[in-house]
XYZ file of C-alpha atoms in Angstrom:
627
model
C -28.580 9.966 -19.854
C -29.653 13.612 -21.556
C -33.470 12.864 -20.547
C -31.790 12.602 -16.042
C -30.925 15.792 -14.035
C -28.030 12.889 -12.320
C -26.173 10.572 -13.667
C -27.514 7.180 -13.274
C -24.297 5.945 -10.440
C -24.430 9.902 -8.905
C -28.401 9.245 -8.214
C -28.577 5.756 -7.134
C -25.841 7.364 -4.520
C -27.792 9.673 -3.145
C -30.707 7.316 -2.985
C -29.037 4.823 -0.718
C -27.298 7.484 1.377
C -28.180 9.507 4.720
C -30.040 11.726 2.126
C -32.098 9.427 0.640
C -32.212 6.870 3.327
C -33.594 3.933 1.286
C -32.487 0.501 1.191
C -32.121 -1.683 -1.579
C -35.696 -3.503 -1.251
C -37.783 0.018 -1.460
C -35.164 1.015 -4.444
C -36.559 -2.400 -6.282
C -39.861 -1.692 -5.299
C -39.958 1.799 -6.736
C -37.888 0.925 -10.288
C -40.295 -1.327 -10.699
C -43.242 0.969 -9.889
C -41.568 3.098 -12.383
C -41.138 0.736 -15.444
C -45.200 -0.228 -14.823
C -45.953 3.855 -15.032
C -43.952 3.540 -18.212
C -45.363 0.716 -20.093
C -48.731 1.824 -19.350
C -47.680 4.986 -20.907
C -46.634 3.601 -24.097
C -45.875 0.101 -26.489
C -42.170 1.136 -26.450
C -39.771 -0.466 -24.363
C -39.246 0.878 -21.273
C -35.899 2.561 -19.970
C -33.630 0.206 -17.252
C -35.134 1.242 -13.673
C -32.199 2.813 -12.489
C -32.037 5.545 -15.432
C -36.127 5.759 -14.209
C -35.018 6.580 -10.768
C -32.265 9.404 -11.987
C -34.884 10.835 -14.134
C -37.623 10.779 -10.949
C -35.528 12.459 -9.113
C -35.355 15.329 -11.606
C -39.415 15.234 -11.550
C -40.796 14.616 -7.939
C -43.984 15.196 -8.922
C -44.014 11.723 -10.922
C -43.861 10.334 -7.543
C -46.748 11.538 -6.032
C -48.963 8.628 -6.846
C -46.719 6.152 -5.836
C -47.016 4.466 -1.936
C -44.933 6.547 0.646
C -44.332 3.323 2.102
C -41.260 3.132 -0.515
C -41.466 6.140 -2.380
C -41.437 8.796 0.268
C -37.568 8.647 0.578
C -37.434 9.388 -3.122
C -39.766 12.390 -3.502
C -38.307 14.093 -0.302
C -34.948 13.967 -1.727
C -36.507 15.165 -5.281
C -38.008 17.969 -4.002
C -34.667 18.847 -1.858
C -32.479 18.610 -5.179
C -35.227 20.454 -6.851
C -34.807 23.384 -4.527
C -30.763 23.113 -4.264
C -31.029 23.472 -7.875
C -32.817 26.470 -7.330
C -30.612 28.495 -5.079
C -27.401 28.015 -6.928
C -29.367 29.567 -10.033
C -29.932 32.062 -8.124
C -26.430 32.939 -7.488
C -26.124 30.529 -4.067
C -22.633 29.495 -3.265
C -21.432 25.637 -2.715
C -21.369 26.180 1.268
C -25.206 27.677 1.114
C -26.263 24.455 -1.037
C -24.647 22.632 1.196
C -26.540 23.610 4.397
C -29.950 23.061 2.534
C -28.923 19.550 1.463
C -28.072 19.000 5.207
C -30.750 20.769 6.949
C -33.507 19.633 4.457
C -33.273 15.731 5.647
C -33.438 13.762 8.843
C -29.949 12.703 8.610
C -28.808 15.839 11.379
C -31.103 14.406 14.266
C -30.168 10.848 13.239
C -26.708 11.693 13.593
C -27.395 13.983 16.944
C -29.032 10.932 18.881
C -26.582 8.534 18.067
C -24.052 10.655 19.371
C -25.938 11.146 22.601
C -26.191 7.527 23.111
C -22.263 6.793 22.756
C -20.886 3.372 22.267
C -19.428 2.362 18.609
C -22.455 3.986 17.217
C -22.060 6.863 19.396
C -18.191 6.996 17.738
C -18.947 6.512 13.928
C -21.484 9.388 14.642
C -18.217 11.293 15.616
C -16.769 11.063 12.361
C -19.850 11.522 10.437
C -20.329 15.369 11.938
C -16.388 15.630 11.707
C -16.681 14.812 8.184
C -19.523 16.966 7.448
C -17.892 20.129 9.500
C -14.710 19.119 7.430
C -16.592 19.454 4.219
C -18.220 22.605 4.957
C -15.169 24.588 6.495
C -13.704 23.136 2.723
C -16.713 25.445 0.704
C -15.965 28.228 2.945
C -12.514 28.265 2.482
C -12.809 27.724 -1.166
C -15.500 30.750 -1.351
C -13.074 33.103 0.744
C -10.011 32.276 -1.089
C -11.255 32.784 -4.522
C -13.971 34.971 -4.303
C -16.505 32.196 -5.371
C -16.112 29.716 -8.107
C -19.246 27.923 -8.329
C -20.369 24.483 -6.681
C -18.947 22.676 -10.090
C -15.315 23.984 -9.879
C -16.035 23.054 -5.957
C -17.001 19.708 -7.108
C -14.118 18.503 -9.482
C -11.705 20.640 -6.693
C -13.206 17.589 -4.488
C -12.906 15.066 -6.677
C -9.420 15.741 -7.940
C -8.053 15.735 -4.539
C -5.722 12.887 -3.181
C -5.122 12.811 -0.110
C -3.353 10.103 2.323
C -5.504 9.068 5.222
C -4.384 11.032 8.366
C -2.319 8.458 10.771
C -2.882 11.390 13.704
C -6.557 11.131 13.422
C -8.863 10.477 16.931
C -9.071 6.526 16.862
C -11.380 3.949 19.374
C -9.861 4.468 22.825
C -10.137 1.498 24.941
C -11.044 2.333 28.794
C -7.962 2.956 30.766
C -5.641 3.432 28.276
C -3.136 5.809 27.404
C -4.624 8.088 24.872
C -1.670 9.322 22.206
C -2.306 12.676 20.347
C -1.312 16.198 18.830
C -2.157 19.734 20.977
C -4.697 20.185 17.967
C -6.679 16.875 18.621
C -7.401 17.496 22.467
C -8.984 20.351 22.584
C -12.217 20.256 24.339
C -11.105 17.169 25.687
C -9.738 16.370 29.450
C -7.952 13.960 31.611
C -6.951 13.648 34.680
C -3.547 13.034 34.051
C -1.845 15.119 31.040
C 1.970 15.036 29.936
C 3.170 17.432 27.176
C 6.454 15.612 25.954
C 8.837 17.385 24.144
C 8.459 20.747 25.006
C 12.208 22.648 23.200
C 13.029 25.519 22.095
C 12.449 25.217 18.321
C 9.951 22.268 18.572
C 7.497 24.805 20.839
C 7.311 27.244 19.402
C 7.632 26.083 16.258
C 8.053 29.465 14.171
C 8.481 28.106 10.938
C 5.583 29.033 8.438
C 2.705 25.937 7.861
C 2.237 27.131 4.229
C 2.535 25.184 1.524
C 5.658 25.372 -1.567
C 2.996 27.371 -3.714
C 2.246 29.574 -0.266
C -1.984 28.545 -0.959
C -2.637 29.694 2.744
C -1.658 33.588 1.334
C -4.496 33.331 -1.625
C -7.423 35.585 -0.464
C -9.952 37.571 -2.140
C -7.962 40.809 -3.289
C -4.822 38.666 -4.077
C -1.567 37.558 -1.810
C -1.942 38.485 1.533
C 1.144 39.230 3.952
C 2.627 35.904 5.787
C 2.171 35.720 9.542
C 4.374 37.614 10.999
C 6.605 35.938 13.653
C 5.178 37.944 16.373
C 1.820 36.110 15.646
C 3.504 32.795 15.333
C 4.752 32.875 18.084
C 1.165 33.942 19.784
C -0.183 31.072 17.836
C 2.050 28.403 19.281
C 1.751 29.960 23.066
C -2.127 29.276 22.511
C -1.221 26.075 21.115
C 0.696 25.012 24.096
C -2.034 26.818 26.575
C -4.554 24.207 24.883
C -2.447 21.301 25.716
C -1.225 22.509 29.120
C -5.212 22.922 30.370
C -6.395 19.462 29.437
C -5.404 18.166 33.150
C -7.937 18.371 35.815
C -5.790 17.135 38.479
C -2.025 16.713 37.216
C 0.068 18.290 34.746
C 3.703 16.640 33.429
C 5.666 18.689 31.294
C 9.048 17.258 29.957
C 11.649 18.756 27.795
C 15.513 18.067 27.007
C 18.490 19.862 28.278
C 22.002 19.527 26.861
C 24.686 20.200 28.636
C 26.034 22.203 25.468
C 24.869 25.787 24.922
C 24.280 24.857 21.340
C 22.397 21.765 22.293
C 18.633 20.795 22.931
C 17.575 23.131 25.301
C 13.883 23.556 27.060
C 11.530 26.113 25.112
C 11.058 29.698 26.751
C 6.944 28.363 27.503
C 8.253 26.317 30.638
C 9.347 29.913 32.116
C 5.717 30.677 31.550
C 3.917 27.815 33.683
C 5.140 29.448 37.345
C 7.219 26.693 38.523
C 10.879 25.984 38.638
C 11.772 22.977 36.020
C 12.866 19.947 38.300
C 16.298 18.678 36.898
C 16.492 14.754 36.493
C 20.320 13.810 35.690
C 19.371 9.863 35.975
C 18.706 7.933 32.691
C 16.128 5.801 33.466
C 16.968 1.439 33.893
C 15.067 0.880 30.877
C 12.940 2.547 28.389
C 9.099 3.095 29.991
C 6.978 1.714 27.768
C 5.043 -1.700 27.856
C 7.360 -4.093 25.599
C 10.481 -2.935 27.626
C 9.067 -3.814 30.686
C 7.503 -7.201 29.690
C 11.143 -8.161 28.517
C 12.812 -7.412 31.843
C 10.162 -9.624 34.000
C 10.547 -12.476 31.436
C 14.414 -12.459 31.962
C 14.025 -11.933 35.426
C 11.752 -15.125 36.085
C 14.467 -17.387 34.023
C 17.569 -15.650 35.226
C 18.693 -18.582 37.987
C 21.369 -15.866 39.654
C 17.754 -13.603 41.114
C 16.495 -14.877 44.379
C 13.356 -16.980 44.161
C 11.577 -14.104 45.748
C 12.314 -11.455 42.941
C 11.583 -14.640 40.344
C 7.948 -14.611 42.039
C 7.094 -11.413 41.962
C 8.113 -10.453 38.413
C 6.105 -13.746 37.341
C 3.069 -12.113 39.162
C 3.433 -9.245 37.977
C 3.315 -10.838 34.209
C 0.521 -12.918 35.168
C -1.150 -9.552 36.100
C -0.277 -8.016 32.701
C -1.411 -11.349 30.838
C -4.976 -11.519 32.331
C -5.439 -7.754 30.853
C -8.273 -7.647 28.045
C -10.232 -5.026 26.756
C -13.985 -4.928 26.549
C -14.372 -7.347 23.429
C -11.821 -9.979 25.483
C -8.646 -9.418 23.288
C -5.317 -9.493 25.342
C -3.559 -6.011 25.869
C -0.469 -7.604 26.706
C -0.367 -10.762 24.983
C 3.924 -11.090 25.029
C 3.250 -11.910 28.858
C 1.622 -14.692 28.515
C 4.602 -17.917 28.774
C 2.875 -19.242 25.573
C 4.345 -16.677 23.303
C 7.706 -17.196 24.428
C 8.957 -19.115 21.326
C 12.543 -18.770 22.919
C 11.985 -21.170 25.854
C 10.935 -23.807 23.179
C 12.777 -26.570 21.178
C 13.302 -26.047 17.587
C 10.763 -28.164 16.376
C 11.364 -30.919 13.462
C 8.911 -32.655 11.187
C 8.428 -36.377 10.162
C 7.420 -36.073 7.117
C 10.310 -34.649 4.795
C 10.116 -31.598 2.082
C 11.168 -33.639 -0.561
C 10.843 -37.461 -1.329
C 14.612 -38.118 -2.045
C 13.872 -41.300 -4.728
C 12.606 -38.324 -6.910
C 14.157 -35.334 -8.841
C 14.226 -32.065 -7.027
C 11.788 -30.001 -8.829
C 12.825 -26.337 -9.155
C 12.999 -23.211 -11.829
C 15.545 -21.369 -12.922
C 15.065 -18.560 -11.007
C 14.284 -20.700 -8.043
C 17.983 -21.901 -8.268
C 19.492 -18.570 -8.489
C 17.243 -17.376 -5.190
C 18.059 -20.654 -3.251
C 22.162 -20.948 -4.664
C 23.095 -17.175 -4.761
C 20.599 -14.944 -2.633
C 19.103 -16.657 0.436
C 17.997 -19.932 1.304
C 15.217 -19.058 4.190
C 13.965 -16.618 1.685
C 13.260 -19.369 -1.136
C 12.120 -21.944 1.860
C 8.888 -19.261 2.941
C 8.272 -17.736 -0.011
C 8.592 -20.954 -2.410
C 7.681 -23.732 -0.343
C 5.490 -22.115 2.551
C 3.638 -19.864 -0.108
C 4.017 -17.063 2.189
C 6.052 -14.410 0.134
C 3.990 -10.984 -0.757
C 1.104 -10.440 -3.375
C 2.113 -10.076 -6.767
C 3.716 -6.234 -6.815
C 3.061 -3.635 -9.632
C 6.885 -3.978 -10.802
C 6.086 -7.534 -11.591
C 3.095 -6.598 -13.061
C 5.094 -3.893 -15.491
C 7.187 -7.132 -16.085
C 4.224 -9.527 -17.134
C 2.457 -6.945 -19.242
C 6.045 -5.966 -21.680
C 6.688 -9.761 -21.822
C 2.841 -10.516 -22.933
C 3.338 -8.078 -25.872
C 6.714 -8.635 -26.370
C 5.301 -12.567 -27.298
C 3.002 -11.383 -28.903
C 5.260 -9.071 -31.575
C 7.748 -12.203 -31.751
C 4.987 -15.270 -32.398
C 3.462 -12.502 -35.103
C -0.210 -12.400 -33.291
C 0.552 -8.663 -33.526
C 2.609 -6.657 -35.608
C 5.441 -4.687 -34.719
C 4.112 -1.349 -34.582
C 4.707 0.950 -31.599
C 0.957 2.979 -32.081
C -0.818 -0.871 -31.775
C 0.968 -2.214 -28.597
C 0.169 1.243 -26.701
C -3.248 0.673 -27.729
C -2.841 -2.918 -26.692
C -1.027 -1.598 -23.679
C -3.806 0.658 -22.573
C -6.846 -1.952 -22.314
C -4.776 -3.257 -19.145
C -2.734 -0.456 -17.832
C -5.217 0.488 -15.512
C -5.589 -2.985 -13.765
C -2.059 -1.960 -12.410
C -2.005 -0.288 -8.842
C -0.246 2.871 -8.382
C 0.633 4.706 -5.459
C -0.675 7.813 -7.161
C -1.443 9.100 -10.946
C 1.467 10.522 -11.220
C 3.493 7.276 -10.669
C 1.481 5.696 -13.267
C 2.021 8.203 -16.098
C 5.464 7.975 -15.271
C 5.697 4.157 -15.412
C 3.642 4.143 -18.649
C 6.276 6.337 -19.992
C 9.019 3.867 -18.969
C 6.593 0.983 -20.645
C 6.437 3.476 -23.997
C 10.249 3.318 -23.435
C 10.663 -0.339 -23.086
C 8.643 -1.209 -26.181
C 10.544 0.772 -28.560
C 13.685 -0.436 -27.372
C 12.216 -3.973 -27.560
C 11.195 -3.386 -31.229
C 14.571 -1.696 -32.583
C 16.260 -4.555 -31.107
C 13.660 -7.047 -32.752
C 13.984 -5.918 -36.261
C 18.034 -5.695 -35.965
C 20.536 -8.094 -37.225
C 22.001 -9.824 -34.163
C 24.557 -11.825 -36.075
C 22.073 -13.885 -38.093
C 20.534 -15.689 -35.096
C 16.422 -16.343 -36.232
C 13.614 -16.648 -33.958
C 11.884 -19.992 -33.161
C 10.142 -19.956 -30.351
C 8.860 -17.800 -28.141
C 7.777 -18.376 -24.115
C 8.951 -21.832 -24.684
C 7.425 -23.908 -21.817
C 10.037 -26.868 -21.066
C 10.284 -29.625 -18.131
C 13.457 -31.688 -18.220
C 15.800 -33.847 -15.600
C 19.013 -32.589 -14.602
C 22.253 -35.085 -13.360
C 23.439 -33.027 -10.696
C 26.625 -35.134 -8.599
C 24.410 -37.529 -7.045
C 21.332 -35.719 -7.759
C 18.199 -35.672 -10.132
C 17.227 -32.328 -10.782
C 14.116 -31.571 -12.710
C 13.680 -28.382 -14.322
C 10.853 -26.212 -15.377
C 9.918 -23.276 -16.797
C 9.434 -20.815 -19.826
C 12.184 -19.189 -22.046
C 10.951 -15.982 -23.557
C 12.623 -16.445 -26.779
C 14.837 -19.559 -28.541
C 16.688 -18.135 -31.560
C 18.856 -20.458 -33.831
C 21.951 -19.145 -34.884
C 24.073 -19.366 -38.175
C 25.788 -22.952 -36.569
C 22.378 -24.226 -36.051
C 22.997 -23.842 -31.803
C 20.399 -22.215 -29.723
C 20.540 -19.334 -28.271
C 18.600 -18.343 -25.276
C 17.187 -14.634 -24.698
C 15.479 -13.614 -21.423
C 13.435 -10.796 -20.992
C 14.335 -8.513 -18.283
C 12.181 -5.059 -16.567
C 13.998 -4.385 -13.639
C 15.861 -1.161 -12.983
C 18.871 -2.830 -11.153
C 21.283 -4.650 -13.849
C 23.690 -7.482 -12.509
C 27.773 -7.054 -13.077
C 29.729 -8.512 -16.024
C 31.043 -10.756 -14.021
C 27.727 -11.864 -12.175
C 26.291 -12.634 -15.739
C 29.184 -14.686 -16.691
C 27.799 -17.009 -13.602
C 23.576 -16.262 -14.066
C 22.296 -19.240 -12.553
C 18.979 -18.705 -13.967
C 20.355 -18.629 -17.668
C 23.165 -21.393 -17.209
C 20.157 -23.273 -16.694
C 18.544 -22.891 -19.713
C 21.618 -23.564 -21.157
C 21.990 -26.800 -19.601
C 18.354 -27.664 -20.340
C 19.000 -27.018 -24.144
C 21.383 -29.895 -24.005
C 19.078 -32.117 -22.161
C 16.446 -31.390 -24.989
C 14.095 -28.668 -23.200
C 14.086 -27.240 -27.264
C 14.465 -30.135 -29.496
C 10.830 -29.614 -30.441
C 11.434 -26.333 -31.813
C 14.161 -27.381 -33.938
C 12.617 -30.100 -35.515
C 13.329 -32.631 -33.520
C 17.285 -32.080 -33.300
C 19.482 -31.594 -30.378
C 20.989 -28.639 -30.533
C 23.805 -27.431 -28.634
C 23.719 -24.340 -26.470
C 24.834 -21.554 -28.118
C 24.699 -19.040 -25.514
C 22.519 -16.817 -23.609
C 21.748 -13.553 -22.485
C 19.644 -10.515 -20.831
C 17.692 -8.277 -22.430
C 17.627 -5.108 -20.368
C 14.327 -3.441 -21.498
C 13.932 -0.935 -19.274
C 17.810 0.400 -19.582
C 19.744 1.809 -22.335
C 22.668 0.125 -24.325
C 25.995 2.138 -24.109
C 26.280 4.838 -26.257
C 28.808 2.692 -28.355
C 26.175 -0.296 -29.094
C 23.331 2.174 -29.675
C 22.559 4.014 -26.718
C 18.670 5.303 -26.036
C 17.629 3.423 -28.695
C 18.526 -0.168 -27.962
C 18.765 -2.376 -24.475
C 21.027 -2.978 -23.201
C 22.311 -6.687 -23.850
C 24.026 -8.729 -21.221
C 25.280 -11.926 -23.080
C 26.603 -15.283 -21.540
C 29.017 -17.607 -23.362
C 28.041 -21.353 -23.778
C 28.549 -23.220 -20.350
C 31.883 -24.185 -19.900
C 33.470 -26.347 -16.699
C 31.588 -28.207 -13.719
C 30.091 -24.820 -11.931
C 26.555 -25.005 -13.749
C 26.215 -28.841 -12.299
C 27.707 -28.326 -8.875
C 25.773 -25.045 -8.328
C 22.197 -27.274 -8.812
C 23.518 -30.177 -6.683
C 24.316 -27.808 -4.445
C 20.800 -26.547 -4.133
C 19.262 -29.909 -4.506
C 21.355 -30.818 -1.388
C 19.469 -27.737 0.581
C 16.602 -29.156 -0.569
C 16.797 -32.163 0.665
C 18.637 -31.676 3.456
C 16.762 -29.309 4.701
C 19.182 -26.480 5.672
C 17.628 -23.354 5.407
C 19.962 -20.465 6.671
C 19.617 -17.306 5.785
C 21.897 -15.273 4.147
C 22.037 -11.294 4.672
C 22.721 -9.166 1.485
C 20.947 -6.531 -0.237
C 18.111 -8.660 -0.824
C 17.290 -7.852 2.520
C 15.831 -4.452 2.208
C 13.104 -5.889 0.094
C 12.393 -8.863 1.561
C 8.784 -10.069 3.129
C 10.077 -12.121 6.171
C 12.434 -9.781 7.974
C 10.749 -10.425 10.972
C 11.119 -14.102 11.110
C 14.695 -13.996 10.479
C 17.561 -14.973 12.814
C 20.091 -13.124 10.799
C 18.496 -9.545 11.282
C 17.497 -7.853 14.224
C 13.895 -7.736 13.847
C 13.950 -11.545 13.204
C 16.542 -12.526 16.262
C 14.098 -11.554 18.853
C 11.906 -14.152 18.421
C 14.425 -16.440 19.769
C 16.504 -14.973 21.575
């Protein structure tokens, strides 16, 4: 509001944080205090409360009268913003603001005491003064580099900044565990057992220069400054590695690679440096040393019947020792030793009561059928049947949104003008998730794109075929061989053409494209086709039967050939009218899956996207589990 020093959502922020320390309770109790001050004031109406708190903390002094009970929180943090406001009008920079934000509230000793005390709160403590050092060390930087810009460029520098959460960051160490992390992390830190892994010539020292493409790290006050020299790289990383090396109180392990090729790995120049020799070790080790490794050489050795009873024992003791491990909230550290997880020692297990009653149709879509006949049956069994395949992605979203408006344009609910189905397209574009706002301008530029291909190709001539319907729900029965097969689903658009056949037209947003010769054989549109002739569209055709006239893709997000139009139209993948037995004998042959229950998989390319990788038998990943 122009009457509020804050934005209403920026104040009520600051209320409810460290700065402000008030709950939600006091912030009720004061709004209200607030809109009573105001209607004794005056017969108008009263603004909401929260616009009253903004504008209180703009004038502390309102707050005066009010009980400290719930209004002290308030007025401190007024009179703190009051006098922030006052040093950066008198020239103070973001980092000096800053500090009398931080030192003007009881958050610091807050903060200090729960660190002392340790546990989780002790932790998140951790990361509070990590975050606030970060923050600072971010204004100084920002003042040195530029020469001072003032808090606001500081702030929207903040805000505009997008950056992916650091997967090398200090996390919750459980007691008497291995603790994993960079030379940076550990210092001030100690163990009593440190081993620098990795230690080669090229890795340490690493010479290469940290900056970034646009070389930020040279910006300084009087312009570029000079790179680091690799003289001070160099002394750079030897510090680096002197950090690391004095973390051990008792024991120090470093480890590098040595090739037998003069051109090969070799150990970095710092191992000369430590004062003793390098102890050669020509032996690769029996297996890998790390927990899963070992876990799955005492399982096969308590099953194996050729080891002596003996070695069987003591490898099943030694699991049973790894099993009973927990850490201090009782969660197993080594759960894969415990017999119960080891699925491979099991029977495959069958159930009584089947998928599918056979005395009725199989029930199943179009695109069902070409998942189950042509890509992979285990992938159509989880992610159809089980309801376990992945949350809705933003491709499909891209998909649902173009075929929305492209129903739209077709049923005449909106016209076919490119300026009103951006417009349309904007009210929901952002309720699509992006991996960053650069990946949704360029997918809005594709979806720009799409819908003027989509409405070229509406308005053309397409050999006289007319619209008449559009996402045409349909549900009809199938004879497959010696199977029912009921069918359901949605065409995106029925045209009629000049024989009075229909003609099926399915929407497609992908970027991959099937072959000629895969089209000629779409299961999902040889389907429609055969649905058309058991009467999926007779109500759009008043009532007739038509006969299939033919099918095909509409490739929105890819071009036509240069020779049928090129940018400016999709590109069309047609199918001719179903001809022969292989439309039929494709859905009994999926019916029979069904019903029969055989679920293999089938590796293709459909594996690199798929959700259940791990709980397949055909890929590694999956083969573990039973093996």
């Amino acid at each position: 509001p122009a009457d509020a020093a804050l934005p209403v959502d920026v104040a009520l922020a600051l209320l409810g944080s460290p700065l402000g320390g008030m709950d939600a309770a006091d912030l009720r109790r004061l709004g209200r205090a607030l809109r009573d001050d105001e209607r004794r004031a005056g017969e108008r109406l009263p603004p909401p409360s929260d616009v009253l708190l903004a504008r209180a903390l703009a004038e502390p002094e309102r707050l005066v009268t009010h009980d400290p009970a719930y209004a002290r929180g308030a007025q401190r943090l007024g009179d703190l913003l009051r006098k922030t406001r006052e040093l950066l009008e008198g020239g103070g920079t973001a980092e000096e603001a800053l500090w009398a934000l931080w030192d003007g509230t009881p958050w610091p000793g807050r903060l200090e005491r729960a660190a002392l005390r340790g546990g989780a709160a002790g932790r998140n403590a951790d990361r509070d003064l990590d975050a606030v050092c970060a923050l600072f060390d971010a204004a100084a930087r920002a003042e040195g580099r530029t020469g001072g810009r003032g808090v606001l460029n500081f702030l929207e520098e903040l805000d505009a900044q997008d950056i992916a959460a650091d997967t090398l960051t200090r996390r919750a160490v459980r007691p008497e565990a291995v603790s994993l992390m960079t030379a940076h992390r550990s210092k001030g830190l100690e163990w009593r057992l440190v081993v620098v892994a990795g230690v080669q010539e090229g890795l340490w020292p690493d010479l290469r220069r940290r900056g970034s493409l646009l070389e930020a790290d040279r910006i300084g006050r009087d312009g570029l400054a000079e790179p680091l020299t690799p003289g001070a790289l160099l002394t750079e990383e030897r510090r680096l590695f002197y950090v690391a090396a004095t973390r051990a109180r008792d024991r120090l392990v470093v480890t590098a690679v040595k090739s037998a090729a003069d051109d090969g790995d070799q150990p970095s120049r710092f191992l000369t440096e430590l004062g003793v020799e390098p102890r050669d070790i020509t032996a690769r080790p029996r297996r890998p040393l790390a927990v899963a490794p070992l876990v799955a050489e005492l399982r096969a050795t308590t099953v194996d019947p050729d080891a002596s009873p003996a070695l069987r024992d003591a490898a099943a003791r030694r699991l049973a020792r790894l099993a009973a491990l927990t850490d201090e909230e009782g969660t197993p550290l080594v759960p894969a030793a415990h017999p119960d997880s080891w699925w491979g020692l099991y029977e495959p297990t069958l159930s009584a009561v089947p998928l599918r009653d056979r005395a009725l149709p199989v029930a199943m879509s179009g695109s069902a059928l070409d998942q189950l006949a042509n890509t992979c049956a285990l992938q159509w069994f989880l992610g159809r049947e089980v309801k376990a395949d992945a949350p809705a992605t933003t491709a499909q979203g891209f998909g649902n949104v173009l075929h929305v408006l492209a129903d739209e344009v077709a049923s005449g609910r909106t016209p076919a003008d490119l300026a009103v189905l951006m417009e349309r397209l904007d009210t929901v574009w952002d309720g699509l998730a992006f991996d960053a706002p650069w990946k949704s301008a360029q997918e809005k530029d594709q979806a720009r794109a799409a819908l003027e291909r989509f409405l070229r190709w509406h308005v053309t001539d397409r050999g006289g075929r007319q619209a008449v319907a559009t996402e045409h729900e349909f549900d009809v029965t199938i004879g497959a061989g010696e199977y029912e097969v009921r069918v359901r689903g949605s065409m995106d658009r029925v045209e009629k053409d000049g024989e009075g056949r229909a003609y099926v037209v399915d929407f497609k947003t992908g970027k991959q494209a099937p072959t000629k010769d895969e089209v000629a054989h779409h299961a999902q549109l040889a389907v429609y086709q055969l649905a058309v002739g058991e009467g999926a569209v007779d109500g759009a055709f008043e009532g007739r039967r038509p006969q299939p006239g033919g099918a095909e893709l509409v490739q929105l997000r890819q071009p036509a050939p240069v020779k049928e139009g090129g940018d400016a139209l999709p590109r069309i993948q047609p199918q001719e009218p179903p001809s022969g037995d292989w439309a039929p004998r494709l859905l009994a042959e999926a019916a029979g899956r069904v019903l029969d229950e055989r679920f293999t998989p089938t590796p293709g390319a459909h594996c690199t996207h798929c959700a259940f990788r791990a709980s397949c038998s055909a890929l590694p990943e999956g083969r573990q589990v039973v093996d």
